[in-house]
XYZ file of C-alpha atoms in Angstrom:
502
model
C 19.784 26.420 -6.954
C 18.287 23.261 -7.738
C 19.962 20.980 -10.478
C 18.462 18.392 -12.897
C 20.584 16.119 -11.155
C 19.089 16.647 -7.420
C 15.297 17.411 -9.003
C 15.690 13.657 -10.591
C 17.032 12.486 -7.311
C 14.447 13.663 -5.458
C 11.490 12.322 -7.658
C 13.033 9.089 -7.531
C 13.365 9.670 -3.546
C 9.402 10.467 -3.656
C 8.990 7.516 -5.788
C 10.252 5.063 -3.414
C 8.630 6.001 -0.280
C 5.431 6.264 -1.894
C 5.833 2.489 -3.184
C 6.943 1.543 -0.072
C 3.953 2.406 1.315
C 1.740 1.639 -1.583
C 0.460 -2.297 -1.396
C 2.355 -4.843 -3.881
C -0.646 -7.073 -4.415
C -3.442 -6.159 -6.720
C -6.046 -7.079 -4.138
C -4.697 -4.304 -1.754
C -3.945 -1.797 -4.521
C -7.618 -2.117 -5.726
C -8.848 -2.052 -1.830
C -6.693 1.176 -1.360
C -7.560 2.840 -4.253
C -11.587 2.199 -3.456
C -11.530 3.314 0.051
C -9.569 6.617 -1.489
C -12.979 6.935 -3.390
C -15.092 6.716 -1.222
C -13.407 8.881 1.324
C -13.291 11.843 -1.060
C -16.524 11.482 -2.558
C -17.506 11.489 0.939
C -15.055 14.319 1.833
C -16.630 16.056 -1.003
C -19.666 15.235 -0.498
C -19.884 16.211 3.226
C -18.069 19.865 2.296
C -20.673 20.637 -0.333
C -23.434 19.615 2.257
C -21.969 21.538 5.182
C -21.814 24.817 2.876
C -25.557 24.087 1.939
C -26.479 23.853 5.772
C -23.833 27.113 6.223
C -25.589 28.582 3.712
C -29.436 27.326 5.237
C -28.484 28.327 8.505
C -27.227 31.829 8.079
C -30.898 32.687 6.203
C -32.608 31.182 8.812
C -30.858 32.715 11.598
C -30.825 36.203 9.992
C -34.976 35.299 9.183
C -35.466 34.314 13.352
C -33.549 37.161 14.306
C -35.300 39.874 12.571
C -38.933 38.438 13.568
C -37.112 38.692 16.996
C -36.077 42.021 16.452
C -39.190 43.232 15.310
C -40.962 41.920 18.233
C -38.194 43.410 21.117
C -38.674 46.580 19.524
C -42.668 46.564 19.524
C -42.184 45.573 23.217
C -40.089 48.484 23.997
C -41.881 50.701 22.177
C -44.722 49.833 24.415
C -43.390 49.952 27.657
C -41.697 53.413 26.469
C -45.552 54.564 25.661
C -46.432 53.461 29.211
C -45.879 56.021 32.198
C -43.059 55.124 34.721
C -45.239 54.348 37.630
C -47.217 51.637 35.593
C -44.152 49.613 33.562
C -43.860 47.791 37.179
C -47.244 46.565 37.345
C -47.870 45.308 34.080
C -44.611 43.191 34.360
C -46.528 41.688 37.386
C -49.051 41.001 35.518
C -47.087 38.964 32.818
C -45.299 37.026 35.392
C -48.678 36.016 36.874
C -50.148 35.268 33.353
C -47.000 33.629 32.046
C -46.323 32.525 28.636
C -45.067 36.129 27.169
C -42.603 36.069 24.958
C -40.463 37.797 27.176
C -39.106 37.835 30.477
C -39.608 41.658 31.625
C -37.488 43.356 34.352
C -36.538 47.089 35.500
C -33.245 47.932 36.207
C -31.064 51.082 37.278
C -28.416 50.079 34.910
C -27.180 47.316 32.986
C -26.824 43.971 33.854
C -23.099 42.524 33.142
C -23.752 38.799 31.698
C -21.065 36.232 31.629
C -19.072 35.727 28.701
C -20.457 34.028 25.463
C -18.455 32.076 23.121
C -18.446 33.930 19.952
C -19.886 31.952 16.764
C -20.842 32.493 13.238
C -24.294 32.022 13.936
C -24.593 34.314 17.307
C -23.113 36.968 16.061
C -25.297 37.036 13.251
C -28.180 37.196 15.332
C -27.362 39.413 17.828
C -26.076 41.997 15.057
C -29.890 41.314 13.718
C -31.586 42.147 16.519
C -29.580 45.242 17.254
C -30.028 46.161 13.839
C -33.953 46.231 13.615
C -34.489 47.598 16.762
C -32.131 50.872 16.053
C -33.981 50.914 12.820
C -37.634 51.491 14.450
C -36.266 52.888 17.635
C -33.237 55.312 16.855
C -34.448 57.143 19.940
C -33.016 54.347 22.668
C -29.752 55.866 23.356
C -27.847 52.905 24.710
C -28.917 49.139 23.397
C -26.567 45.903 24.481
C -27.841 42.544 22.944
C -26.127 39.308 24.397
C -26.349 35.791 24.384
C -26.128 33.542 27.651
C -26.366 30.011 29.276
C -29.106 29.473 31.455
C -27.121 28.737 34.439
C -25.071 32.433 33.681
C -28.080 34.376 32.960
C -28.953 37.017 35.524
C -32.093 39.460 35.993
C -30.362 42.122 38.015
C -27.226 43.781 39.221
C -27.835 41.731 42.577
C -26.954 38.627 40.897
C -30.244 37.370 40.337
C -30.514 34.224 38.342
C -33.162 31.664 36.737
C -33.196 28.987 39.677
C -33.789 32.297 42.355
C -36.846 33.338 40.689
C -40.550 31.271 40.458
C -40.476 28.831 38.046
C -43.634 30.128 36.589
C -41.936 33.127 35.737
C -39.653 31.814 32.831
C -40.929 28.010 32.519
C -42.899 28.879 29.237
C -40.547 31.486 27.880
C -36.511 30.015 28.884
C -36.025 26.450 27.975
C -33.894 25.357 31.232
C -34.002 21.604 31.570
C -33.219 18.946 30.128
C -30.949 20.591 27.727
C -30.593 24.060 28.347
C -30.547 26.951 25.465
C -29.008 29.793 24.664
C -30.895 32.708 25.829
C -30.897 35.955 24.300
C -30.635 39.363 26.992
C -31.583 42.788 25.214
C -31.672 45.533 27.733
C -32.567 49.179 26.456
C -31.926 52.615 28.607
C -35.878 53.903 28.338
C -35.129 57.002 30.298
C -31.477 58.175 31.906
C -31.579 55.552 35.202
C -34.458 53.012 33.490
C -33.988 50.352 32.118
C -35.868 47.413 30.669
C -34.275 43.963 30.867
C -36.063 41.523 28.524
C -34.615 37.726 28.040
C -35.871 35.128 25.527
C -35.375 32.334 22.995
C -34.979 32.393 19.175
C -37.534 30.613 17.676
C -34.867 27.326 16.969
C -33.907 27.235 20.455
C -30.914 25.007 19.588
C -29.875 26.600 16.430
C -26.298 26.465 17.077
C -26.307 22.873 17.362
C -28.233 22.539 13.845
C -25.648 24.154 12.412
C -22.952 21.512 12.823
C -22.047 19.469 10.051
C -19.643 17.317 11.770
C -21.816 16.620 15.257
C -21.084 13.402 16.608
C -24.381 11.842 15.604
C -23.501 12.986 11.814
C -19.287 11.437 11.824
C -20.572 8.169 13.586
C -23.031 7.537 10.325
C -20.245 8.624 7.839
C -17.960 6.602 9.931
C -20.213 3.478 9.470
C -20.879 4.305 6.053
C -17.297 4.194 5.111
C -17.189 0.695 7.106
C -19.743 -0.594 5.194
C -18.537 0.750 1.657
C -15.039 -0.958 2.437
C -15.848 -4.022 3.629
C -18.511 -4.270 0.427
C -15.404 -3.159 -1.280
C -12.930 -5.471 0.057
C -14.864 -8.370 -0.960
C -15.576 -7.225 -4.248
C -12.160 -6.845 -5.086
C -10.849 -9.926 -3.164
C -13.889 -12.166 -5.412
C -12.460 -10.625 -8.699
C -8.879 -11.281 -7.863
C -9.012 -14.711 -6.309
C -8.766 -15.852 -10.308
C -5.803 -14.339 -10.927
C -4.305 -15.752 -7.904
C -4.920 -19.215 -9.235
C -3.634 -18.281 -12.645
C -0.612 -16.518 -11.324
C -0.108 -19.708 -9.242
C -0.839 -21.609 -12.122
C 1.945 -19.680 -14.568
C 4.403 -19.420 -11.710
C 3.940 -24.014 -12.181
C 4.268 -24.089 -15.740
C 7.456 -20.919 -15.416
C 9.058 -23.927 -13.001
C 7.934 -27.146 -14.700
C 5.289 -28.180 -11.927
C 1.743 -29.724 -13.018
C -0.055 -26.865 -13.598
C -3.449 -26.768 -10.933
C -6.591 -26.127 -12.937
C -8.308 -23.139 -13.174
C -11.643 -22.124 -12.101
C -14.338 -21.647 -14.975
C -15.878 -18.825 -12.982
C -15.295 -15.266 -12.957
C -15.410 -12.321 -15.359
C -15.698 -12.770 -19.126
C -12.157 -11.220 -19.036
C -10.595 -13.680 -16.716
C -11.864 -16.282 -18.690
C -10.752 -15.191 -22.032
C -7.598 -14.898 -20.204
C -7.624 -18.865 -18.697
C -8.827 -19.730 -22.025
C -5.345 -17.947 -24.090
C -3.115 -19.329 -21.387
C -4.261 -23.086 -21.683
C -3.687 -22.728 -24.850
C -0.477 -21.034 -25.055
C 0.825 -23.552 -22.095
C -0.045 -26.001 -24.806
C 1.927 -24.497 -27.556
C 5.119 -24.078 -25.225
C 4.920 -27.299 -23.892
C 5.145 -28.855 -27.806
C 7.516 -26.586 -29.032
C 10.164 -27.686 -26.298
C 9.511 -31.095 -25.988
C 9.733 -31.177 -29.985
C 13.203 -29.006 -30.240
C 14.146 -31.387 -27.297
C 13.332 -34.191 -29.363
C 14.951 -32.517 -32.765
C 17.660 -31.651 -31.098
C 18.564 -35.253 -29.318
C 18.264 -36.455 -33.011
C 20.397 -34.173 -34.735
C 22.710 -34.523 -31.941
C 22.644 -38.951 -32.216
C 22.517 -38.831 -36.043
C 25.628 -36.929 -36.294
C 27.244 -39.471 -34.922
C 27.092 -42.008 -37.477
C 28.442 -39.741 -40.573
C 31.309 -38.597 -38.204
C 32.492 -41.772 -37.787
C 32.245 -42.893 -41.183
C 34.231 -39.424 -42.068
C 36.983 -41.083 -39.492
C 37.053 -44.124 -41.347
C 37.148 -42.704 -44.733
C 40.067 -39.945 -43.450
C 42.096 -43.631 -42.478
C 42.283 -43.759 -46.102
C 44.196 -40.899 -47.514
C 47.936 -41.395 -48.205
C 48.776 -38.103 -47.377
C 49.871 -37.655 -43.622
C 49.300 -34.039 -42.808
C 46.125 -33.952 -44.575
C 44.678 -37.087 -42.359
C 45.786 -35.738 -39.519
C 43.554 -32.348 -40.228
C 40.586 -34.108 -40.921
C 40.964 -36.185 -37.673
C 41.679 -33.127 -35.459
C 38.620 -31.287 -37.260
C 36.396 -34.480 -36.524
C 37.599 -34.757 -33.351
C 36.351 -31.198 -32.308
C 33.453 -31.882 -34.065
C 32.281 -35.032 -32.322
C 33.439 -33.033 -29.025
C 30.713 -30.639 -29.700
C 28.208 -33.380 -30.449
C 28.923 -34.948 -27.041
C 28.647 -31.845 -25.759
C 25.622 -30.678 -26.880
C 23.959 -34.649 -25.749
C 25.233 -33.586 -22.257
C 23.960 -30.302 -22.235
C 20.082 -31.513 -23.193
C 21.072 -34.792 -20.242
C 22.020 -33.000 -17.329
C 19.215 -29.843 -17.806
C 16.920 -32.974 -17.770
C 16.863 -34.655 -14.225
C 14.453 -36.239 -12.937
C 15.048 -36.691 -9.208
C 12.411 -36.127 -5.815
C 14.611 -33.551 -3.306
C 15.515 -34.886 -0.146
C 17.591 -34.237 2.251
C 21.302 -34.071 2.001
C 24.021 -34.041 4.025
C 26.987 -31.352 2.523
C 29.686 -33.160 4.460
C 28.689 -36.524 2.977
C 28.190 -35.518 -0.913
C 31.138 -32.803 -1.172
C 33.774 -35.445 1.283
C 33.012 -38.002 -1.178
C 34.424 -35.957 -4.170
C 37.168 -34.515 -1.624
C 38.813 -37.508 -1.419
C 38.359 -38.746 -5.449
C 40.374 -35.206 -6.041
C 42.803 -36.134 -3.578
C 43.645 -39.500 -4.946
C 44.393 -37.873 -8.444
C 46.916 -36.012 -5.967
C 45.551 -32.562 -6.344
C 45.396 -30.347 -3.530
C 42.034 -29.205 -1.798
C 40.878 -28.138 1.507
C 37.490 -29.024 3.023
C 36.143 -27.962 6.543
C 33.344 -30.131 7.822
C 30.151 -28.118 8.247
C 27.132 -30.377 9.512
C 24.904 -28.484 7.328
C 22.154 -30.060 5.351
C 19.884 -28.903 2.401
C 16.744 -30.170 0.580
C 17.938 -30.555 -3.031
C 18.077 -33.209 -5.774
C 21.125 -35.450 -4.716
C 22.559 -36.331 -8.400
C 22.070 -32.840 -9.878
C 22.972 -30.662 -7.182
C 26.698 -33.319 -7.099
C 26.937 -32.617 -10.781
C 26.566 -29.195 -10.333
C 29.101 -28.886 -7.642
C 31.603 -31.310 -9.869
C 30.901 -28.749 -12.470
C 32.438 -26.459 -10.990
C 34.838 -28.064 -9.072
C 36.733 -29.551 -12.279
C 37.041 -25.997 -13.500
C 38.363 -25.115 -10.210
C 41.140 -28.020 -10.667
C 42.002 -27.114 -14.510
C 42.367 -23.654 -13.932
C 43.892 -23.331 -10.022
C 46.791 -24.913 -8.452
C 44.748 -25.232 -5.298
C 40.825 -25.796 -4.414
C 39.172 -24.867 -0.980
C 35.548 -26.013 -0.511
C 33.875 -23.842 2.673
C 30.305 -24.439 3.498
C 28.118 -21.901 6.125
C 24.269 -20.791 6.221
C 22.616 -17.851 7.252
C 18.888 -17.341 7.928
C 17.716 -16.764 4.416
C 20.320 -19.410 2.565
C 22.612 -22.525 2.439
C 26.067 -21.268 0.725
C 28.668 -23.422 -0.626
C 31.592 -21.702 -1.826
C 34.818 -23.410 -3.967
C 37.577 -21.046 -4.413
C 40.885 -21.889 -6.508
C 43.884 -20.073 -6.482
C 44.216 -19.193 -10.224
C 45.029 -16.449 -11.931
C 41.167 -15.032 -11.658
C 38.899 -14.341 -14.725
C 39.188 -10.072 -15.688
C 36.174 -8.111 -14.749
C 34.526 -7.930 -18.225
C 34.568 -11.425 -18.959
C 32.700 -12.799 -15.606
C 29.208 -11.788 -17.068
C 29.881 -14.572 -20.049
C 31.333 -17.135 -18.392
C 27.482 -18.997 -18.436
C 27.596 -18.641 -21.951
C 27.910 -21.547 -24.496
C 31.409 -22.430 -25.325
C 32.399 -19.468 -24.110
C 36.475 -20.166 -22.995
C 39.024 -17.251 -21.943
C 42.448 -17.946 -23.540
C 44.217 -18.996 -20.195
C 41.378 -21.934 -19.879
C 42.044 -23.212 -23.565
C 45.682 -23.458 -22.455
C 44.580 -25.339 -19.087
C 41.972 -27.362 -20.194
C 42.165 -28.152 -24.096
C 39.823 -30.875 -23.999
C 36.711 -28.790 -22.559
C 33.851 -27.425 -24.521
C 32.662 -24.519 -22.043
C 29.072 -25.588 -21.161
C 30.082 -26.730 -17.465
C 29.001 -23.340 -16.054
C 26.436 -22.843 -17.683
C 24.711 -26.451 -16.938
C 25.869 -25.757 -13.156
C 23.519 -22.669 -12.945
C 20.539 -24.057 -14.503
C 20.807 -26.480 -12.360
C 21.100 -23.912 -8.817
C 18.439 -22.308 -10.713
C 16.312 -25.046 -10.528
C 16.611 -25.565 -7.051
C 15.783 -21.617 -6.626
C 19.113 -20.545 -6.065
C 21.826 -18.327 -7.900
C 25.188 -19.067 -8.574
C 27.428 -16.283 -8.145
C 31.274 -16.099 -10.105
C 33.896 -13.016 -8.657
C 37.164 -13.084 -8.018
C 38.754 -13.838 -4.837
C 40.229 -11.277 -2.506
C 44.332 -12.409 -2.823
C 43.593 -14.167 -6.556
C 41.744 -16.481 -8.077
C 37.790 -17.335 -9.178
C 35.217 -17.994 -6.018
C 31.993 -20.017 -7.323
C 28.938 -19.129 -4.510
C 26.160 -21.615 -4.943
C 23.625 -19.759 -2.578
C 20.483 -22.559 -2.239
C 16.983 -21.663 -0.381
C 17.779 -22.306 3.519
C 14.060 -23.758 3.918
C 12.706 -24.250 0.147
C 12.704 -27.401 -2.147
C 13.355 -27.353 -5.683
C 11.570 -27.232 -8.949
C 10.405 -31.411 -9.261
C 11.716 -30.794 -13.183
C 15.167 -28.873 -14.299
């Protein structure tokens, strides 16, 4: 019995092949979903047509085939009305005036004819023919109605066949060459020991071909159509989309702080209504941040000035304990000022990437750490990345001061893979708990254990360090360390420079 549970499981199962195979971009989603048009209107199409000519065919065959009847039995009925001695002679004399409707023969008995593929259409005929000649001839005791290929047909139980006879005999009344028909045998008992062997054509010699819907001939044009269709398609869809291309380009520039590429004045009134409201709402965004930027710069100088006339003012106060308050409540204060300068500094940088060498920029703070007489391991790597020198240094210093307040002991390891550069600093602290890792990149966010190591930080380190990996593309990854402690991954594109602006 089939749970909720395993039903929802299995919908989402469905629902991830199907966009696995389902294209991501719009250009192939629209191409898809146009040739899956056109292939079942064609599909459709072609099945409504095919019953039509079903439909056509059957009438027309069951019309031919009575006509066909009608005349077998008038021929029977005359060579039934002629005496025995004579039937012989008169078929001579049809064979020498050719172009009868039938070929005429006397046998002893029947003649056994290879075996016909059975189809819709051939047994409708032959069930026609048998039909309308019992109908005016009930006397005819015995009546077998056949089809055969020319090459199988045979005029007697000696074996007979077309290419063993005169040609004049059957070249008006079989169709033998180039493309041989179907030919149709009746043979009636006229008397016990007689009987008459007549062979023809229905009047559509090739009716079983006409019948068909799906003859080669008919799938090559459908085949071409649908070519044609998609290709029209295809570059329909790929001259509508090539606009949003450019403006996804375009937002993706302005997401990352790139110049943003023009973009086109052609297209659909759509796309340009939407050009139009992203211009301006580029314009709007870029205002509103470089205004807070410049607001916030402000606010952050001018407080300055009234907190240190607040320090000189609190130099006045006789009482002890109380100047000592205000100076510890300033002091935070202009901490969080300074703070808040640094944050708006280092998310600005304006550097050009280049090329850096890990074992030149990390060794270089290595050794600073070790003459404060911390302890800190580094490996030599030879690796190199593409990144802004200054920020990606005061990224890693970031995080490599927290990793000396809060750790006894710092290990720097660098490797790369295929799809990224990964520089890993590991301390040997007592770890961060599980809940508390998702806002460590939050704004003065500090655990207890890290106001008691490091009283004089303001907990915006982190979260400058991974604007600045995000910048350069990358993510920076906090967990704890198997055996203790907080491991910082900075994971940086293997082959990809950074945004030109933080």
């Amino acid at each position: 019995m089939n749970t909720p549970g395993s039903q929802d499981s299995f919908a989402v199962r469905c629902q991830r092949r199907l966009t696995r195979w389902v294209p991501q971009s719009l250009l192939g989603r629209l191409s898809l979903v146009m040739l899956a048009g056109v292939m079942l209107v064609q599909f459709a199409g072609n099945a409504i047509w095919a019953a039509q000519m079903r439909s056509e065919a059957r009438t027309e065959v069951r019309t031919a085939a009575e006509h066909l009847g009608h005349s077998a039995a008038s021929s029977l009925r005359y060579f039934l009305s002629l005496p025995v001695n004579y039937r012989g002679l008169v078929i001579q004399q049809f064979r020498e005036m050719g172009g009868t409707r039938f070929f005429a023969n006397l046998t002893d008995g029947p003649v056994s004819m290879t075996a016909f593929a059975d189809e819709e259409l051939s047994i409708l005929a032959l069930q026609q023919v048998r039909k309308v000649i019992q109908q005016e001839l009930p006397a005819i005791r015995q009546l077998q109605v056949s089809f055969a290929w020319p090459q199988d047909v045979r005029f007697s139980q000696d074996g007979t066949g077309i290419s063993d006879v005169p040609d004049k005999w059957v070249e008006h009344i079989l169709v033998t060459r180039p493309k041989p028909a179907p030919v149709m045998v009746i043979q009636a008992e006229l008397e016990p020991g007689n009987w008459l062997y007549l062979a023809t054509l229905m009047p559509n010699p090739y009716f079983l071909n006409g019948s068909d819907p799906f003859s080669g001939d008919r799938v090559l044009l459908q085949v071409l159509t649908l070519l044609a269709v998609f290709v029209l398609s295809l570059l329909v869809v790929r001259w509508i989309t090539r606009p949003l291309a450019a403006l996804s380009s375009a937002a993706d520039a302005f997401g990352q702080g790139d110049s943003v590429p023009a973009l086109p004045d052609t297209g659909s009134k759509e796309f340009l209504n939407t050009a139009r409201a992203f211009g301006l709402m580029r314009e709007r965004i870029q205002r509103y941040i470089e205004d807070r930027e410049r607001l916030f710069v402000s606010i952050s100088h001018d407080l300055r000035t009234p907190i240190m006339r607040l320090k000189l003012r609190a130099e006045l106060l006789d009482d002890e304990a109380t100047r000592s308050e205000f100076h510890d409540d300033l002091d935070e204060l202009d901490m969080m000022v300074k703070g808040a300068l640094q944050c708006v500094k280092d998310s600005d940088i304006h550097e050009n990437p280049t090329a850096i060498r890990l074992d030149a920029l990390i060794g270089r703070m290595v050794r600073d750490v070790k003459l404060g007489g911390h302890a800190i391991a580094f490996e030599a790597s030879g690796i190199e990345v593409v990144a802004k020198p200054l920020a990606l240094k005061r990224a890693i210093s970031n995080l490599l001061n927290n990793a000396l307040h809060y750790g006894s002991q710092v290990s720097i390891t660098v490797s790369q893979s295929a799809a990224y550069v990964e520089i890993a600093i590991r301390d040997h602290g007592p770890g961060v708990p599980e809940q508390a890792l998702a806002t460590l990149f939050d704004p003065y966010v500090r655990l207890e254990h890290g106001r008691q190591s490091n009283q004089s930080g303001m907990g915006l380190g982190l979260g400058i360090a991974r604007d600045i990996v995000q910048a350069h593309q990358g993510e920076l990854i906090l967990q704890n360390a198997a055996g203790g402690g907080l491991l910082a991954c900075i994971r940086l594109p293997a082959s990809a420079a950074p945004d030109t602006q933080a």
